[in-house]
PDB file of C-alpha atoms in Angstrom:
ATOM      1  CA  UNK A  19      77.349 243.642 184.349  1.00 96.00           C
ATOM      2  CA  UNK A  20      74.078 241.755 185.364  1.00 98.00           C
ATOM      3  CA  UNK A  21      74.151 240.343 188.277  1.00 98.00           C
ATOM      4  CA  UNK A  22      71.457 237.705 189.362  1.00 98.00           C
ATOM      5  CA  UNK A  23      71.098 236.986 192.911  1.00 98.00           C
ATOM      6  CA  UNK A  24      69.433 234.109 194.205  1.00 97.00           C
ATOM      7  CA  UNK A  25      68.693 231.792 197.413  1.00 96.00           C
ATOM      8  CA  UNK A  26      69.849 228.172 197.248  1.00 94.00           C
ATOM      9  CA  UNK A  27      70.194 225.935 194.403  1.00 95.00           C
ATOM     10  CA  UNK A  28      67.827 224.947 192.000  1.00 96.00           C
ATOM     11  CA  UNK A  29      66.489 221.490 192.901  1.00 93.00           C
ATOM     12  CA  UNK A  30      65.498 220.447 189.401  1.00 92.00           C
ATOM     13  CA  UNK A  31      67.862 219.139 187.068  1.00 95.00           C
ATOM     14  CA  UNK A  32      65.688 220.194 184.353  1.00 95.00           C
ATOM     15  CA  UNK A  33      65.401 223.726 185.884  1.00 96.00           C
ATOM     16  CA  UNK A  34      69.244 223.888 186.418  1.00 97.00           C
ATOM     17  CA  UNK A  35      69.794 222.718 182.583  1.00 96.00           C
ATOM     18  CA  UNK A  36      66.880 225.230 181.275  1.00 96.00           C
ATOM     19  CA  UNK A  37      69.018 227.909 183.941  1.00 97.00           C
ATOM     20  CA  UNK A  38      72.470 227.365 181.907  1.00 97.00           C
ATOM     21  CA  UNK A  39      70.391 227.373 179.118  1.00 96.00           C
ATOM     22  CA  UNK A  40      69.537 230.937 179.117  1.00 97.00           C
ATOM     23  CA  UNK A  41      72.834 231.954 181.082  1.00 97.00           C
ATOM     24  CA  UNK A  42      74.857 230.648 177.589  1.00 97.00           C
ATOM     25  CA  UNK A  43      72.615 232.688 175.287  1.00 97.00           C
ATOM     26  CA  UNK A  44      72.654 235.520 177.724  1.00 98.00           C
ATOM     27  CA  UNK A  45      76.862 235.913 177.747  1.00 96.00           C
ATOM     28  CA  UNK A  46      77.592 236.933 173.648  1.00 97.00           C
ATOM     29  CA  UNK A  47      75.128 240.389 174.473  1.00 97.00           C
ATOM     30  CA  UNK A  48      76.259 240.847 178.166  1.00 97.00           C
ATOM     31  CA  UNK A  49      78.587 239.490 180.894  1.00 97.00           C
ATOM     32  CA  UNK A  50      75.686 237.672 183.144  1.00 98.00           C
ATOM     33  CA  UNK A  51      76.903 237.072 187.235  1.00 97.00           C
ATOM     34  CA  UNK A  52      74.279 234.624 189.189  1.00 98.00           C
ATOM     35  CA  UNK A  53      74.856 234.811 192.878  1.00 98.00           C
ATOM     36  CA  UNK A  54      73.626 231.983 195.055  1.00 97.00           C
ATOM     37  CA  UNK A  55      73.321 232.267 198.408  1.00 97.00           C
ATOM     38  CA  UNK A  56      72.510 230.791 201.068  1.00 95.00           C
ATOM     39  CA  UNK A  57      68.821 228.813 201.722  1.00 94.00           C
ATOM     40  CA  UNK A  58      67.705 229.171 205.004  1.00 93.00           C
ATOM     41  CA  UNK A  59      64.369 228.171 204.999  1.00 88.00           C
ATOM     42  CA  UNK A  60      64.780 225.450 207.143  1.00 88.00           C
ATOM     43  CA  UNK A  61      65.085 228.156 209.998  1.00 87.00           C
ATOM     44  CA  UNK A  62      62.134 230.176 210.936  1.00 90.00           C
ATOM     45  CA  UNK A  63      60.593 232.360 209.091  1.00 89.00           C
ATOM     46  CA  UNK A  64      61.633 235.937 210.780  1.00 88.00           C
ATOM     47  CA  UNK A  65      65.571 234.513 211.196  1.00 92.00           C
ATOM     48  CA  UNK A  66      65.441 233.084 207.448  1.00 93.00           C
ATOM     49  CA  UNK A  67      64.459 236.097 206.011  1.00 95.00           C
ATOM     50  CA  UNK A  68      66.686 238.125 208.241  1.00 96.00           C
ATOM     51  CA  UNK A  69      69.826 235.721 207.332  1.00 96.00           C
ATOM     52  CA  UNK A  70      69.521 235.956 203.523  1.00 96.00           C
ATOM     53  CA  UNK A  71      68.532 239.753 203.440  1.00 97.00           C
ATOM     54  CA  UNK A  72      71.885 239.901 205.377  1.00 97.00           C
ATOM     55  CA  UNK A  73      73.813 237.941 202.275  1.00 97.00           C
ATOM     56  CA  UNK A  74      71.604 239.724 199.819  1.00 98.00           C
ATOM     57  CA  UNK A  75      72.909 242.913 201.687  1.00 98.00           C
ATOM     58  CA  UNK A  76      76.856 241.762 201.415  1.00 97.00           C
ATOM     59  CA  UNK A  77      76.605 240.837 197.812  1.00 97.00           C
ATOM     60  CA  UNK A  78      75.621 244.454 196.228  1.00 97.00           C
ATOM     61  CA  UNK A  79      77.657 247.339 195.918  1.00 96.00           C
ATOM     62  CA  UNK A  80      76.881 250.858 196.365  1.00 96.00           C
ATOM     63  CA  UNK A  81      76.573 251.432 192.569  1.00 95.00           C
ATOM     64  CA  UNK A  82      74.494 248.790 191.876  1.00 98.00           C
ATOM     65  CA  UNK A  83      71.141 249.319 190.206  1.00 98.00           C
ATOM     66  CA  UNK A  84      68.675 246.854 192.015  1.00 98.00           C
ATOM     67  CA  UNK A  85      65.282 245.267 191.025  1.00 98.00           C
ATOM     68  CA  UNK A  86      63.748 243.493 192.907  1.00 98.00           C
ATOM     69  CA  UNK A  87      61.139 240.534 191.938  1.00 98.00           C
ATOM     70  CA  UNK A  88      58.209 241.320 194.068  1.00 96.00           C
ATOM     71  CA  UNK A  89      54.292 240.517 193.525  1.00 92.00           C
ATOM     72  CA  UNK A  90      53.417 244.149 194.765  1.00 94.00           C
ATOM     73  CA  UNK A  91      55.976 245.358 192.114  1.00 97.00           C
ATOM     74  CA  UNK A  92      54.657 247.137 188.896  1.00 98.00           C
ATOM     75  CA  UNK A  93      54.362 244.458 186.149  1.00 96.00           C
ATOM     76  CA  UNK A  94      56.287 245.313 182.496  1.00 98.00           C
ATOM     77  CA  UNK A  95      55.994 244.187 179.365  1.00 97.00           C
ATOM     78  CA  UNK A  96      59.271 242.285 177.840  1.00 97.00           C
ATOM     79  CA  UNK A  97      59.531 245.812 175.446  1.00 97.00           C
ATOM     80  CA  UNK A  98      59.373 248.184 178.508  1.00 98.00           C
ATOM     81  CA  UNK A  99      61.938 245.924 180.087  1.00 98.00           C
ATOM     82  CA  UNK A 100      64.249 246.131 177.615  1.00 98.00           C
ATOM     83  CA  UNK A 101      64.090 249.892 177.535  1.00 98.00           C
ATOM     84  CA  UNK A 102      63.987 250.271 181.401  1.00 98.00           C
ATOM     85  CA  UNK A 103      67.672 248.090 181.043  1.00 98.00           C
ATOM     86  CA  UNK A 104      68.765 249.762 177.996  1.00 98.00           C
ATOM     87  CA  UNK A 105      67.633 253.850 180.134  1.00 98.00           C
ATOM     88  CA  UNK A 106      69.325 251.998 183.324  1.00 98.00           C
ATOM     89  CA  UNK A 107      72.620 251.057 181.162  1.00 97.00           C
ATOM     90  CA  UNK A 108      72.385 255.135 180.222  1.00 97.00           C
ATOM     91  CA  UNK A 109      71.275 257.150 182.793  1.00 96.00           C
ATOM     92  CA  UNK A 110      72.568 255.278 186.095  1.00 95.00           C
ATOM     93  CA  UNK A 111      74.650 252.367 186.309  1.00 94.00           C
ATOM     94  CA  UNK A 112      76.874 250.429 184.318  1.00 96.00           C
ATOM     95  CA  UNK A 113      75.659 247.506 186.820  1.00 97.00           C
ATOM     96  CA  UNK A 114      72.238 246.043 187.409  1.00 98.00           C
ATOM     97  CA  UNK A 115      71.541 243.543 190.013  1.00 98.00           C
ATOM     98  CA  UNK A 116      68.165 241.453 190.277  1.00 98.00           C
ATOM     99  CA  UNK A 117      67.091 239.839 193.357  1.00 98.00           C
ATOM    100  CA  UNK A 118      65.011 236.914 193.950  1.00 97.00           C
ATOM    101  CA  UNK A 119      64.099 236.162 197.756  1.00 94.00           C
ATOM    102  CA  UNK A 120      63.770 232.815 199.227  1.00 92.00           C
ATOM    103  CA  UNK A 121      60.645 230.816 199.636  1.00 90.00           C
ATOM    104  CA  UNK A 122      59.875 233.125 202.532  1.00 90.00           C
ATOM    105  CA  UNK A 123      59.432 236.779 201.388  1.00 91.00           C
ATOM    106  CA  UNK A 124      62.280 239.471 201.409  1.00 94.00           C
ATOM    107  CA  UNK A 125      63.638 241.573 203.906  1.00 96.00           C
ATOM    108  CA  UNK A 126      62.348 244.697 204.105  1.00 97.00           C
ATOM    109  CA  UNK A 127      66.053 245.916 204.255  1.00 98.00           C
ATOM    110  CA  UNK A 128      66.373 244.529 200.447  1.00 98.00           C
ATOM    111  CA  UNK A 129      63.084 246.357 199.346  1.00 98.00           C
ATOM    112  CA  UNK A 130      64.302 249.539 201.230  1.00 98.00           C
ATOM    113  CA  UNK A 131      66.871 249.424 199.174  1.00 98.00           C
ATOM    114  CA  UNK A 132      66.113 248.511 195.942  1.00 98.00           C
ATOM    115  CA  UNK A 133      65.190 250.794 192.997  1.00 98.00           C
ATOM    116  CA  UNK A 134      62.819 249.372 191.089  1.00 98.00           C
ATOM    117  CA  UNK A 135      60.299 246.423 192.157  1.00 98.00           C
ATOM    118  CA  UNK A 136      59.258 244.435 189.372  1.00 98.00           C
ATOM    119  CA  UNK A 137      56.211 241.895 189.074  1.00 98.00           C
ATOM    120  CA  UNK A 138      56.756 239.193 187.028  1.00 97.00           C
ATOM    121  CA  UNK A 139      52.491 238.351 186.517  1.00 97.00           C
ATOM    122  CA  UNK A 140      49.536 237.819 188.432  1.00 97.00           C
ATOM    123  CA  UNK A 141      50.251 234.484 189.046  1.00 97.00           C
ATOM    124  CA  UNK A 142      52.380 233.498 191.914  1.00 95.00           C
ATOM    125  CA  UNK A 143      55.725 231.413 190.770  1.00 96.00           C
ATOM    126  CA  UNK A 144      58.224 229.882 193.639  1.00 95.00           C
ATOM    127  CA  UNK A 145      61.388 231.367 193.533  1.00 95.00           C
ATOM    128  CA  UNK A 146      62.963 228.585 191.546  1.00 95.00           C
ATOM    129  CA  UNK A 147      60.406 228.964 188.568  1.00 96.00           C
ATOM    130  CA  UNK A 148      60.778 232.627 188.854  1.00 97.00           C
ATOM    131  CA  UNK A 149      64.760 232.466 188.268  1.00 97.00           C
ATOM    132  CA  UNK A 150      64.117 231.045 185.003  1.00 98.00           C
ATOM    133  CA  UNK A 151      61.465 233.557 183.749  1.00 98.00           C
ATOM    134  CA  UNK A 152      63.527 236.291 184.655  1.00 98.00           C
ATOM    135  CA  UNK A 153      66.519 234.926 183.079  1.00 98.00           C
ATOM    136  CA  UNK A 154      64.446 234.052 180.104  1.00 98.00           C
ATOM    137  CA  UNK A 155      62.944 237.935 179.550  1.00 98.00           C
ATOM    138  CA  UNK A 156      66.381 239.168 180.236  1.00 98.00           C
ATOM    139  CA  UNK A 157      67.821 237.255 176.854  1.00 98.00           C
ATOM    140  CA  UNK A 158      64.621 238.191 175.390  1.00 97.00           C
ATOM    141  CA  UNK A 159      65.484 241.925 176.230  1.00 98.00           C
ATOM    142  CA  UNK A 160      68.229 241.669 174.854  1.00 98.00           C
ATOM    143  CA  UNK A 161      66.920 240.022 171.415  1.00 97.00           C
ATOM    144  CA  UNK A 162      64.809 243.033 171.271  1.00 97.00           C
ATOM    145  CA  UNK A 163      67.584 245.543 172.160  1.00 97.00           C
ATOM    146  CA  UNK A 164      69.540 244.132 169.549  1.00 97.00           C
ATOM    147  CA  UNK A 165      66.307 244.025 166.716  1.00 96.00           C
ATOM    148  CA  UNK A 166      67.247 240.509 166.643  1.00 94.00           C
ATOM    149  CA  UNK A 167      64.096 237.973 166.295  1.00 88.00           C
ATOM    150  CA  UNK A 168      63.339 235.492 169.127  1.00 83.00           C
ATOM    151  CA  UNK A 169      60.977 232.453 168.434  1.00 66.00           C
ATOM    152  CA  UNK A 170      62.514 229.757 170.388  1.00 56.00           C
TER     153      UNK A 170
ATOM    154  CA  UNK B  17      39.674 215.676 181.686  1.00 96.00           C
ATOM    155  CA  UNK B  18      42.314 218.264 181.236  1.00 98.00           C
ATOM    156  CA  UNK B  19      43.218 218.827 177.857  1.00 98.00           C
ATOM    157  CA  UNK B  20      46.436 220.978 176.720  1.00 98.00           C
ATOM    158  CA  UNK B  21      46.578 221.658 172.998  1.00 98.00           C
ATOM    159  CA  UNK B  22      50.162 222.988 171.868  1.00 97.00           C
ATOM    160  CA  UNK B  23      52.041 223.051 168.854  1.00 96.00           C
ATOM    161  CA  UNK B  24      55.187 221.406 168.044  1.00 94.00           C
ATOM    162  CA  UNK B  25      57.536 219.416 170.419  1.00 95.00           C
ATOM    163  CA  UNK B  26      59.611 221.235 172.832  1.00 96.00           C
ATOM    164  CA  UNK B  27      62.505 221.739 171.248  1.00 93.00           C
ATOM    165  CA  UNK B  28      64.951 221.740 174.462  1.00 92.00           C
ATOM    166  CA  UNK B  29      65.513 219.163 175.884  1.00 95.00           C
ATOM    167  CA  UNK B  30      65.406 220.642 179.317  1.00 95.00           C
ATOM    168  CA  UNK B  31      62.068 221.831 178.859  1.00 96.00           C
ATOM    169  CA  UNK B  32      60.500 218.709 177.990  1.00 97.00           C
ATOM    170  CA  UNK B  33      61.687 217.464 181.013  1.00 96.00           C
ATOM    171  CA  UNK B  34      60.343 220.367 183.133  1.00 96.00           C
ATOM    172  CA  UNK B  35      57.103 219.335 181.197  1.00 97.00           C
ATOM    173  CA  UNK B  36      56.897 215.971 181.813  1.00 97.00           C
ATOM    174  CA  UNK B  37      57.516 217.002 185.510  1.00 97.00           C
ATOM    175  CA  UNK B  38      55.227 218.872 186.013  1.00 97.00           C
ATOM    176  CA  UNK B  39      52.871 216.526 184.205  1.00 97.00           C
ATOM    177  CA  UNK B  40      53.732 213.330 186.606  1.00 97.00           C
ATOM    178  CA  UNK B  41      53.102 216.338 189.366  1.00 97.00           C
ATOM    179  CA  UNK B  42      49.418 216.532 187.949  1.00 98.00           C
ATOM    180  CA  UNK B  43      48.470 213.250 187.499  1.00 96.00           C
ATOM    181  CA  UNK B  44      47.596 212.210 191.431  1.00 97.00           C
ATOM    182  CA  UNK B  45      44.895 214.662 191.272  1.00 97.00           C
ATOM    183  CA  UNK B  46      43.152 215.228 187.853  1.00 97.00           C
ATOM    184  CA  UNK B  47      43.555 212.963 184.122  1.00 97.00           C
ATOM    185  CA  UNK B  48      45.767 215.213 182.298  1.00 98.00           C
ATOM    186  CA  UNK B  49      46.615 214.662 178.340  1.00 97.00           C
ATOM    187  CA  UNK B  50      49.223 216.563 175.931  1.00 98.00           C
ATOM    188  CA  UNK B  51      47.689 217.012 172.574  1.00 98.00           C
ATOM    189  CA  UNK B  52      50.923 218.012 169.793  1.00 97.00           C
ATOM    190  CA  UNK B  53      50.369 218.880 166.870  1.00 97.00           C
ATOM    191  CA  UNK B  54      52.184 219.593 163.887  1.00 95.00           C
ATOM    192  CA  UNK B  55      53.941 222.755 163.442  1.00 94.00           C
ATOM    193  CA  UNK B  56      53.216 224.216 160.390  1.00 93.00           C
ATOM    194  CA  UNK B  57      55.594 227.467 161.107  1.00 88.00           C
ATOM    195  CA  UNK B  58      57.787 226.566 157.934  1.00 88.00           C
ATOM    196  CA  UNK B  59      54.810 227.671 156.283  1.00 87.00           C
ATOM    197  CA  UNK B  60      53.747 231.618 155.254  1.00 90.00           C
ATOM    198  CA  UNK B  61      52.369 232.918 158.374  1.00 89.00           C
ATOM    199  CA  UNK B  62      48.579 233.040 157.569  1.00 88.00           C
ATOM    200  CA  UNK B  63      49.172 229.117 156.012  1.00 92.00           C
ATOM    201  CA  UNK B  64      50.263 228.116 158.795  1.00 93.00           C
ATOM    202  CA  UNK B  65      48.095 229.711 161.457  1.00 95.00           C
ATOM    203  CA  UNK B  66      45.114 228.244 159.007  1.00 96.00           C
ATOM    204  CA  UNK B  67      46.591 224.618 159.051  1.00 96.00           C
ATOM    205  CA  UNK B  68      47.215 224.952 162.770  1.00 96.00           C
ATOM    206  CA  UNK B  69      43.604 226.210 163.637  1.00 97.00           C
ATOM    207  CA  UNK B  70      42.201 223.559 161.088  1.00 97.00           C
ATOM    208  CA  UNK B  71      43.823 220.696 163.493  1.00 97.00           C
ATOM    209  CA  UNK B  72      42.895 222.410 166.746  1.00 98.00           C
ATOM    210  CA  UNK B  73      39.538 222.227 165.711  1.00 98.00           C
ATOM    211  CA  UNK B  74      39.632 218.886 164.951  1.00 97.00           C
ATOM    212  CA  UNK B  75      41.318 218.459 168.350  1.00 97.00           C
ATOM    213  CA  UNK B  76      38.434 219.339 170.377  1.00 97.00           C
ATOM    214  CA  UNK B  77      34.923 218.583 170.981  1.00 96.00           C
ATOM    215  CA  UNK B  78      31.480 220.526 171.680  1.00 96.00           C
ATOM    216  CA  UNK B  79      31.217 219.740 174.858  1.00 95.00           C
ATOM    217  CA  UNK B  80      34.637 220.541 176.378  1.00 98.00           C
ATOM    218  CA  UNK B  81      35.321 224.117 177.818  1.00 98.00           C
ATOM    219  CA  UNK B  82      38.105 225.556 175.656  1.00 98.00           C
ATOM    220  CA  UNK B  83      40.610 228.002 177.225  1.00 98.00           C
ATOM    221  CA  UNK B  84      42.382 229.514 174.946  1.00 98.00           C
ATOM    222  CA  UNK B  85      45.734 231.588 175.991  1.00 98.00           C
ATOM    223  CA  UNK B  86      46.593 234.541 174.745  1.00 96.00           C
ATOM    224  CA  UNK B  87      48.515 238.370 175.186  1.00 92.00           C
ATOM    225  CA  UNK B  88      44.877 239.840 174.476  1.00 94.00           C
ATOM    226  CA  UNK B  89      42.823 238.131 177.364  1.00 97.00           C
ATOM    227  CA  UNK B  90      42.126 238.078 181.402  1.00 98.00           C
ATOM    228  CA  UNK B  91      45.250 237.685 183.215  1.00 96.00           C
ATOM    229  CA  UNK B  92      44.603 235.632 186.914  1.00 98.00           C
ATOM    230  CA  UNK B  93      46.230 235.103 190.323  1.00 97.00           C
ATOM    231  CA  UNK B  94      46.683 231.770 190.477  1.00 97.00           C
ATOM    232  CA  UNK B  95      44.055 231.398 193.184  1.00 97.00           C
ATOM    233  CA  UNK B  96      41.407 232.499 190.613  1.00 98.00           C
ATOM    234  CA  UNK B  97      43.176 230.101 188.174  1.00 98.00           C
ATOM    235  CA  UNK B  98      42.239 227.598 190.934  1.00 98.00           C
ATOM    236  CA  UNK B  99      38.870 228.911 191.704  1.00 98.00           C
ATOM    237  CA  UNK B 100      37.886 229.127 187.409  1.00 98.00           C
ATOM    238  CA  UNK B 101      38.821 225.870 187.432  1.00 98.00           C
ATOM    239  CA  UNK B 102      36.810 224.261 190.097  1.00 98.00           C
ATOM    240  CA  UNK B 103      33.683 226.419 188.948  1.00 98.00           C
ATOM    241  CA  UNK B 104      33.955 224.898 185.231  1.00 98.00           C
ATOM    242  CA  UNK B 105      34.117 221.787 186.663  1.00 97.00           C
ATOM    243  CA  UNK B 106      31.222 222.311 189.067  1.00 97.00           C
ATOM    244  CA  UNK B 107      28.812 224.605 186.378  1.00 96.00           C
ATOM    245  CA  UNK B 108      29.880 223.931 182.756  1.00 95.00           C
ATOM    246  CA  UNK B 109      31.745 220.842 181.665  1.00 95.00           C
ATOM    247  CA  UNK B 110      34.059 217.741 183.082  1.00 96.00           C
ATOM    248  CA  UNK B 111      36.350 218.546 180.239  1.00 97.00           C
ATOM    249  CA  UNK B 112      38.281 221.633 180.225  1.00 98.00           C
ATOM    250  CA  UNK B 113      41.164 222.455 177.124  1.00 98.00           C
ATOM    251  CA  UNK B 114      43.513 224.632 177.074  1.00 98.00           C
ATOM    252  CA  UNK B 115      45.283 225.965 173.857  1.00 98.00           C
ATOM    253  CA  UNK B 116      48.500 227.389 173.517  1.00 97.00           C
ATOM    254  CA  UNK B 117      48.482 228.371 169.107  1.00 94.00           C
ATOM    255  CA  UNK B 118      52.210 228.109 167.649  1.00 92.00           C
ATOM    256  CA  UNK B 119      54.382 230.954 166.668  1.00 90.00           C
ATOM    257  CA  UNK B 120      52.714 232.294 164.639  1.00 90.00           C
ATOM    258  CA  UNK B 121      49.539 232.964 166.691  1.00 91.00           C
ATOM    259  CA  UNK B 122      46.132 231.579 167.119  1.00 94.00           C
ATOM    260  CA  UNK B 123      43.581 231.056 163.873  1.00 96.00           C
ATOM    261  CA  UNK B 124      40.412 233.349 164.417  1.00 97.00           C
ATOM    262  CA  UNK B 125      38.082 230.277 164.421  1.00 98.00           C
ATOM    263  CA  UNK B 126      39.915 228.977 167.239  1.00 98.00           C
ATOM    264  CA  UNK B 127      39.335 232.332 169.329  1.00 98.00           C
ATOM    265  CA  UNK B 128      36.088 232.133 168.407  1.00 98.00           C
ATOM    266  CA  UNK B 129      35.317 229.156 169.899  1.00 98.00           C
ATOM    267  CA  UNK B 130      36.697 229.639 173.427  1.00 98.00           C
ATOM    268  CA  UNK B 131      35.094 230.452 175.968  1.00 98.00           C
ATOM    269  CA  UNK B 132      37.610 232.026 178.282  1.00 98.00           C
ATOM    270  CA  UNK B 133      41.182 233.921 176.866  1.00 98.00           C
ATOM    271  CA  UNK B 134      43.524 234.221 179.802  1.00 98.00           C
ATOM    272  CA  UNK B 135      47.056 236.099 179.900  1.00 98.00           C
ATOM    273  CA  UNK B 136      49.481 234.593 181.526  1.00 97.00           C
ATOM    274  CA  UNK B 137      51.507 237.944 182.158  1.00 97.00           C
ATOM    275  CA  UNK B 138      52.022 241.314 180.601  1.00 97.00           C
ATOM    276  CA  UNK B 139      55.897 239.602 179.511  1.00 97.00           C
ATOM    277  CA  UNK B 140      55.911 237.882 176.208  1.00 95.00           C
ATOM    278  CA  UNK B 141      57.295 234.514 176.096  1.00 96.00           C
ATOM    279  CA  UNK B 142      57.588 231.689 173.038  1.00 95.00           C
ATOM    280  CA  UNK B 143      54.672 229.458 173.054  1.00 95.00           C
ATOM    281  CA  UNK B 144      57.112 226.770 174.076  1.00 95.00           C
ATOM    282  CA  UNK B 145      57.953 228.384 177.525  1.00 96.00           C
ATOM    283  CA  UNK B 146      54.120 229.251 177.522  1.00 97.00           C
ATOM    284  CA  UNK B 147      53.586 225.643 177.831  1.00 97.00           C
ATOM    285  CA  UNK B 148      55.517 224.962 180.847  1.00 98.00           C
ATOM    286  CA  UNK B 149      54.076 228.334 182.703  1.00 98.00           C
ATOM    287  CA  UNK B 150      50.686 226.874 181.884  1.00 98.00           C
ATOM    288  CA  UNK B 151      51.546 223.435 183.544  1.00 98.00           C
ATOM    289  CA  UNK B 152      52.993 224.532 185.932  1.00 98.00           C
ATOM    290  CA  UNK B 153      49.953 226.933 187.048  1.00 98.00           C
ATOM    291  CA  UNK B 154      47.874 223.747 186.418  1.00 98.00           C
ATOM    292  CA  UNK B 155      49.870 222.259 189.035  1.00 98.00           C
ATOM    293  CA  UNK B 156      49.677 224.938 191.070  1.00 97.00           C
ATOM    294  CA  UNK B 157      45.716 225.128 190.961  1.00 98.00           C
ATOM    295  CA  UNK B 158      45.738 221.127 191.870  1.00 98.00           C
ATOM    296  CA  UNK B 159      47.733 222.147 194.829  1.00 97.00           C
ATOM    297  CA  UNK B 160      45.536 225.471 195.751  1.00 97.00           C
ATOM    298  CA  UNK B 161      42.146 223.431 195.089  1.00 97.00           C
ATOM    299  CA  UNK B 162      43.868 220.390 197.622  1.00 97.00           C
ATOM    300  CA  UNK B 163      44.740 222.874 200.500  1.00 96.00           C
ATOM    301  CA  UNK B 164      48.277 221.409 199.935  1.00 94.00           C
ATOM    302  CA  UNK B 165      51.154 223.600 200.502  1.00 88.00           C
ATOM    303  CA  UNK B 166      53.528 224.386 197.332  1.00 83.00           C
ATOM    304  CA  UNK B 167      56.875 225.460 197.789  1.00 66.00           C
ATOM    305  CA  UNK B 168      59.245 223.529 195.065  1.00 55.00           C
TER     306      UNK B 168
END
């Protein structure tokens, strides 16, 4: 299974709709989970990040394969995604879990944790915008896993 | 002026939302206008790209600064996004285009005359997507170049 986890709920329509979107194509090549927890970025900063690293912390099992999206992670290209999920689905774990923090950072508890940390780009998304991309290159790995073409 | 050239309408519906969101988002601080043309991808490839390239170029004029995007050029933090943006605006021209070619790629004539390629990431994504990445980094430049916070 893929699990997605994720802090609060999208606040665009049009980014919830473009989110089901990619969950429906997702399902036929994989069972897709999205976990959303918790925002609590109304808090401080230090409590908020503790609070949801605490979820994020309740929601993965041993097993679990985790990446991380972090913008000091090591950046892929949509092929070596594909084969890092496809080596992952192999060689470690039947399950793979990705993890998006809040809008204030992740707890280092998470990042100790997790075994890969992946960087979407150079350019800095918020965590809402980043759900989507991720969601987007994980259909798109599977496209490629399957040899199937993807131009839409 | 900010120009975006893209190709084809958006064929979700929840995208062309997200892109005319982010679009209302620009318009406080800079003129921005969406330039569609025709897709031509029902074509042969090198038709098509042609034909695409041959309305580009028709699309822009000498004295605009053309920024073309595409898997081969710079890729930027969004704070030199910001900053490239502010310096064209300052040093070169008041008009500044950027062209996202359809899915088939972008005509040589049309590389030829930019002046800047940027990537958005090493992560491929459809030219349609592309579109609302490059928004909202537009946005997000607006926002940088303001002092404003961005969070949503």
């Amino acid at each position: 299974m893929i699990q997605l986890i994720v802090v609060g709920k999208l606040k665009e329509k049009s980014m919830q709709q473009l989110s089901d979107e990619y969950t429906k194509r997702i399902q036929p090549y994989h069972r897709l989970k999205i976990t959303e927890l918790k925002d609590y970025s109304n808090s401080n900063k230090m409590d908020a990040i503790t609070k949801e690293g605490d979820s994020i912390l309740k929601s993965i099992k041993d097993n679990e394969y985790i990446i991380i999206l972090d913008l000091k992670g090591k950046d892929l290209t949509s092929e070596a995604l594909s084969e890092k999920i496809d080596q992952i689905f192999t060689n470690h774990s039947s399950n793979i879990t990705f993890i998006i923090g809040g809008s204030m950072g992740i707890d280092p508890r998470v990042k100790a944790r997790a075994n890969f940390s992946w960087k979407l780009s150079n350019l800095t998304f918020t965590h809402q915008f980043a759900r989507i991309i991720a969601l987007e290159q994980i259909y798109r790995s599977f496209k490629i896993l399957a040899k199937e073409p993807y131009h839409k």
